[in-house]
Tab-separated table of C-alpha atoms in Angstrom:
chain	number	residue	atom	x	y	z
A	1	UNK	CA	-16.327	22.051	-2.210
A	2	UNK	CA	-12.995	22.245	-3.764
A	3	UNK	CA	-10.171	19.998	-2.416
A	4	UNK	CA	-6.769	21.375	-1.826
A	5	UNK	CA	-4.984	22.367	-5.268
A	6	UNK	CA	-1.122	21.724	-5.320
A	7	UNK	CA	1.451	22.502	-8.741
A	8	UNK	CA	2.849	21.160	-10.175
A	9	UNK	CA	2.443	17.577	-9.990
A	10	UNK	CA	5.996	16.450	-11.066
A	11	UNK	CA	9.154	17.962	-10.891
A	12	UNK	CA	12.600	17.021	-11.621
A	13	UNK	CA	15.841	19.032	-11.402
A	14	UNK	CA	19.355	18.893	-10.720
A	15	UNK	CA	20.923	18.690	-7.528
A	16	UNK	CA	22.052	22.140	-6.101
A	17	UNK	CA	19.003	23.750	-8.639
A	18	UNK	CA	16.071	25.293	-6.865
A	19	UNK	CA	12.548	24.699	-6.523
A	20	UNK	CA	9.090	25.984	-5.858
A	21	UNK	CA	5.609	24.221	-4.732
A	22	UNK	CA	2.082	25.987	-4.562
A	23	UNK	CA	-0.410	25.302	-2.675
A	24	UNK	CA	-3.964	26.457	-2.309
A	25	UNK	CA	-6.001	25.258	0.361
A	26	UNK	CA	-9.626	24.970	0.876
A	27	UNK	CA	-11.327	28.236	1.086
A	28	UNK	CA	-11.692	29.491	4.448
A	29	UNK	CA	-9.171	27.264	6.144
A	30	UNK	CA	-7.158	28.835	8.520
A	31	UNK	CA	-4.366	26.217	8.864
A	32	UNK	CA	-2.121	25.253	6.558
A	33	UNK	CA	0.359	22.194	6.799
A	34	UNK	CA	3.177	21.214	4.353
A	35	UNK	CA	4.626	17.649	5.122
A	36	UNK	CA	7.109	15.757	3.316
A	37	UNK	CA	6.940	12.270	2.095
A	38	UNK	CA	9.813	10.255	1.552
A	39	UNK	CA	9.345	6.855	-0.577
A	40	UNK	CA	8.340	4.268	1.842
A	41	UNK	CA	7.941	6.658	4.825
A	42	UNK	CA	5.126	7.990	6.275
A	43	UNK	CA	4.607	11.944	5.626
A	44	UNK	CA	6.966	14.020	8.290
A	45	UNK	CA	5.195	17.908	9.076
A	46	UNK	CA	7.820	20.353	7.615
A	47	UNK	CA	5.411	23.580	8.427
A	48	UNK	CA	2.126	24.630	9.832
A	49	UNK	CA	0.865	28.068	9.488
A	50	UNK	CA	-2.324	29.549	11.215
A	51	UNK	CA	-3.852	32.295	8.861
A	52	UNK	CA	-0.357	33.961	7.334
A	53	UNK	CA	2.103	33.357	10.889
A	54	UNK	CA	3.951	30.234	11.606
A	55	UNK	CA	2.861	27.877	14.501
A	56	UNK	CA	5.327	24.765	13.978
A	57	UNK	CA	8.531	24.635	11.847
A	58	UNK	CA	10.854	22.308	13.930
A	59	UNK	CA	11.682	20.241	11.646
A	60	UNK	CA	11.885	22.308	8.494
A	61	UNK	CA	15.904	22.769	7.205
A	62	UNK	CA	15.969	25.818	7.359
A	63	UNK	CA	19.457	26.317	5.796
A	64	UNK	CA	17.736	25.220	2.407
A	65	UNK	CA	13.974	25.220	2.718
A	66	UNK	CA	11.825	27.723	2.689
A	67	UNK	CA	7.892	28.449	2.906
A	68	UNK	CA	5.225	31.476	3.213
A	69	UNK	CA	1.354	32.128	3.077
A	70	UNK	CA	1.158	35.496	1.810
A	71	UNK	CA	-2.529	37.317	2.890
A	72	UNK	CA	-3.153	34.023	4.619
A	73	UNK	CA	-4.482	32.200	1.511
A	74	UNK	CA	-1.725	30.525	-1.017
A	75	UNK	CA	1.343	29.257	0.244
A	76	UNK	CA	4.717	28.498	-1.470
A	77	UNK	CA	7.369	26.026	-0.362
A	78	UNK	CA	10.879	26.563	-1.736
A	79	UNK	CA	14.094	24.448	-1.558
A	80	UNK	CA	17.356	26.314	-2.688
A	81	UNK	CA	19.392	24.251	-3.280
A	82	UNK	CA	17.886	20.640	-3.376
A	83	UNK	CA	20.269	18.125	-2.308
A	84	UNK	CA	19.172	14.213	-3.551
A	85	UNK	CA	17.669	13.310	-0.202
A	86	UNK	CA	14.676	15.978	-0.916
A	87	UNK	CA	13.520	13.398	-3.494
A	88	UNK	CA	10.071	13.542	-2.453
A	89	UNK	CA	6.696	13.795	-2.633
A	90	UNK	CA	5.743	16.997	-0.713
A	91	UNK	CA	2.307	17.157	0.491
A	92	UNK	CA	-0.305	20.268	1.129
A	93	UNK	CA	-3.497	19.976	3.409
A	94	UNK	CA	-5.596	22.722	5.091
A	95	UNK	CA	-8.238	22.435	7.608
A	96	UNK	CA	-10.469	24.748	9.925
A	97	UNK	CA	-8.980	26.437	12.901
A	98	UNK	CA	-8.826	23.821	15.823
A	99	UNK	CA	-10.017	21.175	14.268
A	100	UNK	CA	-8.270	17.319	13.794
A	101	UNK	CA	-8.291	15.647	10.459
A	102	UNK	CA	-7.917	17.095	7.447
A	103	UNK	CA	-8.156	17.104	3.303
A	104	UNK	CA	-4.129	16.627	1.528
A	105	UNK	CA	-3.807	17.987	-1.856
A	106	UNK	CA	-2.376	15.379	-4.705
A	107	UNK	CA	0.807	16.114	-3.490
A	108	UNK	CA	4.037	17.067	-5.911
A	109	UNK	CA	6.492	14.187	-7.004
A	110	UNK	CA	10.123	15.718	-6.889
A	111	UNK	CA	13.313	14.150	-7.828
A	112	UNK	CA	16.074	15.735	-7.627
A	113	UNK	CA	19.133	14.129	-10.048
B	1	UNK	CA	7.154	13.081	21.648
B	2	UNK	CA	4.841	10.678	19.889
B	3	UNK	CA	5.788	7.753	17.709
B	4	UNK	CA	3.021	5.511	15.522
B	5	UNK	CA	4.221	1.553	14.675
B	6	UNK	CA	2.585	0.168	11.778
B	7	UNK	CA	3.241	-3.726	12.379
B	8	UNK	CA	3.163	-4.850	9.031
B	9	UNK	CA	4.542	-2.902	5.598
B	10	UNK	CA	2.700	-5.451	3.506
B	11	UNK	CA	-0.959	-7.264	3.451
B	12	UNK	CA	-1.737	-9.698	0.978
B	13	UNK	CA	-5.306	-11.140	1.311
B	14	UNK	CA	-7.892	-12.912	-0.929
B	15	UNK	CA	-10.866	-10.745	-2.094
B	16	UNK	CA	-14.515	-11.419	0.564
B	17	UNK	CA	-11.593	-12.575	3.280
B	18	UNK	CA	-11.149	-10.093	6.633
B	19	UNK	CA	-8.093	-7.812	6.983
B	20	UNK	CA	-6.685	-6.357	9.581
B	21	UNK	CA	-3.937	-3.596	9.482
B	22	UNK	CA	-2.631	-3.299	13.516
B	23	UNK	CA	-0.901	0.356	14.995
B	24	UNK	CA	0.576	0.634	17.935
B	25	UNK	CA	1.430	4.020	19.294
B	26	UNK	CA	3.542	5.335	21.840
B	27	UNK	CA	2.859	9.141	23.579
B	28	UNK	CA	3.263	10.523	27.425
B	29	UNK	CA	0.557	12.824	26.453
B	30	UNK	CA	-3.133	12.293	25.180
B	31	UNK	CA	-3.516	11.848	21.689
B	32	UNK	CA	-6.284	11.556	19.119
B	33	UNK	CA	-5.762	9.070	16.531
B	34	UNK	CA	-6.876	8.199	12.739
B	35	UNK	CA	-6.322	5.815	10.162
B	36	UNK	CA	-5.636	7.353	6.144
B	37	UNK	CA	-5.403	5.671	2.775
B	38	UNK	CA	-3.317	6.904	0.215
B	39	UNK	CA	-4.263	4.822	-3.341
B	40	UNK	CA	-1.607	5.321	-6.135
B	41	UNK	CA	-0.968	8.565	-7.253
B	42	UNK	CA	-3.074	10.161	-4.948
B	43	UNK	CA	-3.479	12.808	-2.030
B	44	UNK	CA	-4.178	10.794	1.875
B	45	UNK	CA	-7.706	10.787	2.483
B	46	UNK	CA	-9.062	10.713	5.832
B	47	UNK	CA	-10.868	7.316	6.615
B	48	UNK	CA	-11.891	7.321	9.937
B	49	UNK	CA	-10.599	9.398	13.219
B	50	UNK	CA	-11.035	8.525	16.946
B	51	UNK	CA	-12.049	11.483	19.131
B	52	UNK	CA	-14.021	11.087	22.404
B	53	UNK	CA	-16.694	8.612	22.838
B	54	UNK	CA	-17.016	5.219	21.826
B	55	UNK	CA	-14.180	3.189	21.215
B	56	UNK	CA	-15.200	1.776	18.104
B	57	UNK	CA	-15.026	3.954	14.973
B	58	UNK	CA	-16.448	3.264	11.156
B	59	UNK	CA	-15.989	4.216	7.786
B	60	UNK	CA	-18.275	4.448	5.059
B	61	UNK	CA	-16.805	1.720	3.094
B	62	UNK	CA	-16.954	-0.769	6.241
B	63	UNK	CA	-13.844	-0.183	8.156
B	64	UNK	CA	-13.460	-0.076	11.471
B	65	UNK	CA	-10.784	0.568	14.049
B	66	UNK	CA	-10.925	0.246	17.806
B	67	UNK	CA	-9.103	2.514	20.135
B	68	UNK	CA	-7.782	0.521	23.107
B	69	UNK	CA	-5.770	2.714	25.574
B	70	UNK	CA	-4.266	0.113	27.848
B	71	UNK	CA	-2.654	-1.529	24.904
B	72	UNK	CA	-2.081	1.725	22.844
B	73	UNK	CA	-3.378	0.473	20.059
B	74	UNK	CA	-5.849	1.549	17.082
B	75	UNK	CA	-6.040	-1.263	14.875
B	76	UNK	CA	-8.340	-1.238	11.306
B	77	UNK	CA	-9.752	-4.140	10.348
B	78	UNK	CA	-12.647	-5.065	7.683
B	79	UNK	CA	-14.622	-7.999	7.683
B	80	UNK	CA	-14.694	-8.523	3.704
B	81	UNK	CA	-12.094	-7.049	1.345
B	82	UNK	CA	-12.848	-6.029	-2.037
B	83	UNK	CA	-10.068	-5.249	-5.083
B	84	UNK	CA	-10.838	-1.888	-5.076
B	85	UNK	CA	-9.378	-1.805	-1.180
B	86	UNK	CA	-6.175	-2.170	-2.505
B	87	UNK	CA	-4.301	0.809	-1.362
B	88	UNK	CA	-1.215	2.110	1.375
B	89	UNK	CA	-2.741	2.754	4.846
B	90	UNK	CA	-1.485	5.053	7.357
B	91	UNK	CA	-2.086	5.534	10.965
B	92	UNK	CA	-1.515	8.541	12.495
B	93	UNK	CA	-1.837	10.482	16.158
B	94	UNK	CA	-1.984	14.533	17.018
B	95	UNK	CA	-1.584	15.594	20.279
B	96	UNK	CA	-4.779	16.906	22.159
B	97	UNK	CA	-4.466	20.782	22.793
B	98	UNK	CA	-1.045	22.294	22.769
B	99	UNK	CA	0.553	25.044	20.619
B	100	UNK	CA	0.604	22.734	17.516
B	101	UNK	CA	-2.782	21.322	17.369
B	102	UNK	CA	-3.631	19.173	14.568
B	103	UNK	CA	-0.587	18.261	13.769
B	104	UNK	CA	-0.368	14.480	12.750
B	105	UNK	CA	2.416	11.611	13.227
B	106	UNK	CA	2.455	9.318	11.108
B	107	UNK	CA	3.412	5.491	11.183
B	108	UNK	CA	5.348	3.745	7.867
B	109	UNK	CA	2.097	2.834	6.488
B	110	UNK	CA	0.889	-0.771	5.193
B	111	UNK	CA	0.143	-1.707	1.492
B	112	UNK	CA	-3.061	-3.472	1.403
B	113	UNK	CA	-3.145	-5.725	-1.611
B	114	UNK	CA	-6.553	-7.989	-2.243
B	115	UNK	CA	-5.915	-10.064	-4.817
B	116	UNK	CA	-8.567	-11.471	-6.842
């Protein structure tokens, strides 16, 4: 089965710029996560979507980020405008409905300069 | 809320000698837990998860991790290290049930270096 595909792999822009992720999860997952990964952190959950709604975004900044999973499939994650602290590596994983433990995509490096 | 303690950010070890990578976690709430490895460059894979049932989980490559509830701990540990185990580990919980299920907290991770 394919894993979870994520573009681009490496990104770097300029602080107040904007920026998009991708994400396409494993076919027939119904959940959709998007965590963040700060260098020397462990991965914090910035969204999770069930099929195309929104179950968790506490801790997503809202005044900069945003995400949706249009037709319940793809997903984007945007961040207008990045600030340095998003330097990142922002990860994508999927898994069935209810269940615990999942497949990440390779992630995208951003740095934001 | 949940928090995960990773004990140690770095573990240097000889190549053939054991390894263990401790977690400590903290929750008012039952929680699931599981143990990832991240090698450079790459995605978190899933290496092992603790349910239900017994307390002792294994991986494929010969990990293992032991839940113990009355010291909230779920600590990985391998008898015999190879080079190729050389990676960042991560333990993480999720809550069991509630409105966001399978959500995971993760600890700071531990870089696993076997040296040769």
């Amino acid at each position: 089965e394919a894993g979870v595909a994520q573009s681009p792999r490496y990104k770097i822009i300029e602080k107040r710029q904007s920026v998009a992720f991708w994400c396409n999860p494993i076919s027939g997952h119904a959940t959709l996560y998007w965590y963040q990964q700060i260098l020397g952190q462990g991965p914090k959950l910035l969204i999770q979507f069930q099929n195309n709604g929104v179950v968790d975004d506490s801790q997503l900044p809202k005044d900069r980020f945003s995400a949706e999973r249009l037709k319940g499939v793809d997903s984007t994650l945007k961040i207008q405008p990045a600030k340095l602290e998003d330097s990142a590596v922002y990860l994508c994983a999927s898994s069935f409905q209810g269940s615990y433990g999942y497949t990440f995509g390779s992630g995208t490096r951003l740095t934001v300069v | 809320a949940q928090s995960v303690t990773q004990l140690d950010s770095q573990v240097p070890v000889f190549e053939e000698a054991p390894v263990e990578l401790r977690c400590n976690y903290s929750s008012s709430v039952s929680v699931y837990l599981f143990w990832y490895v991240q090698y450079p460059n790459q995605g978190l894979q899933l290496l092992l998860k603790y349910l239900s049932g017994s307390t002792l989980v294994e991986s494929i490559n010969g990990f293992e991790a032991e839940f113990n509830k009355s010291q909230t701990s779920f600590h990985l540990r391998k008898p015999s290290v190879h080079i190729s185990d050389t990676a960042e580990y991560f333990c993480a919980v999720s809550v069991v049930g509630g409105t966001s299920y399978g959500k995971l907290t993760f600890g700071q991770g531990t870089i696993l270096t076997v040296h040769p």
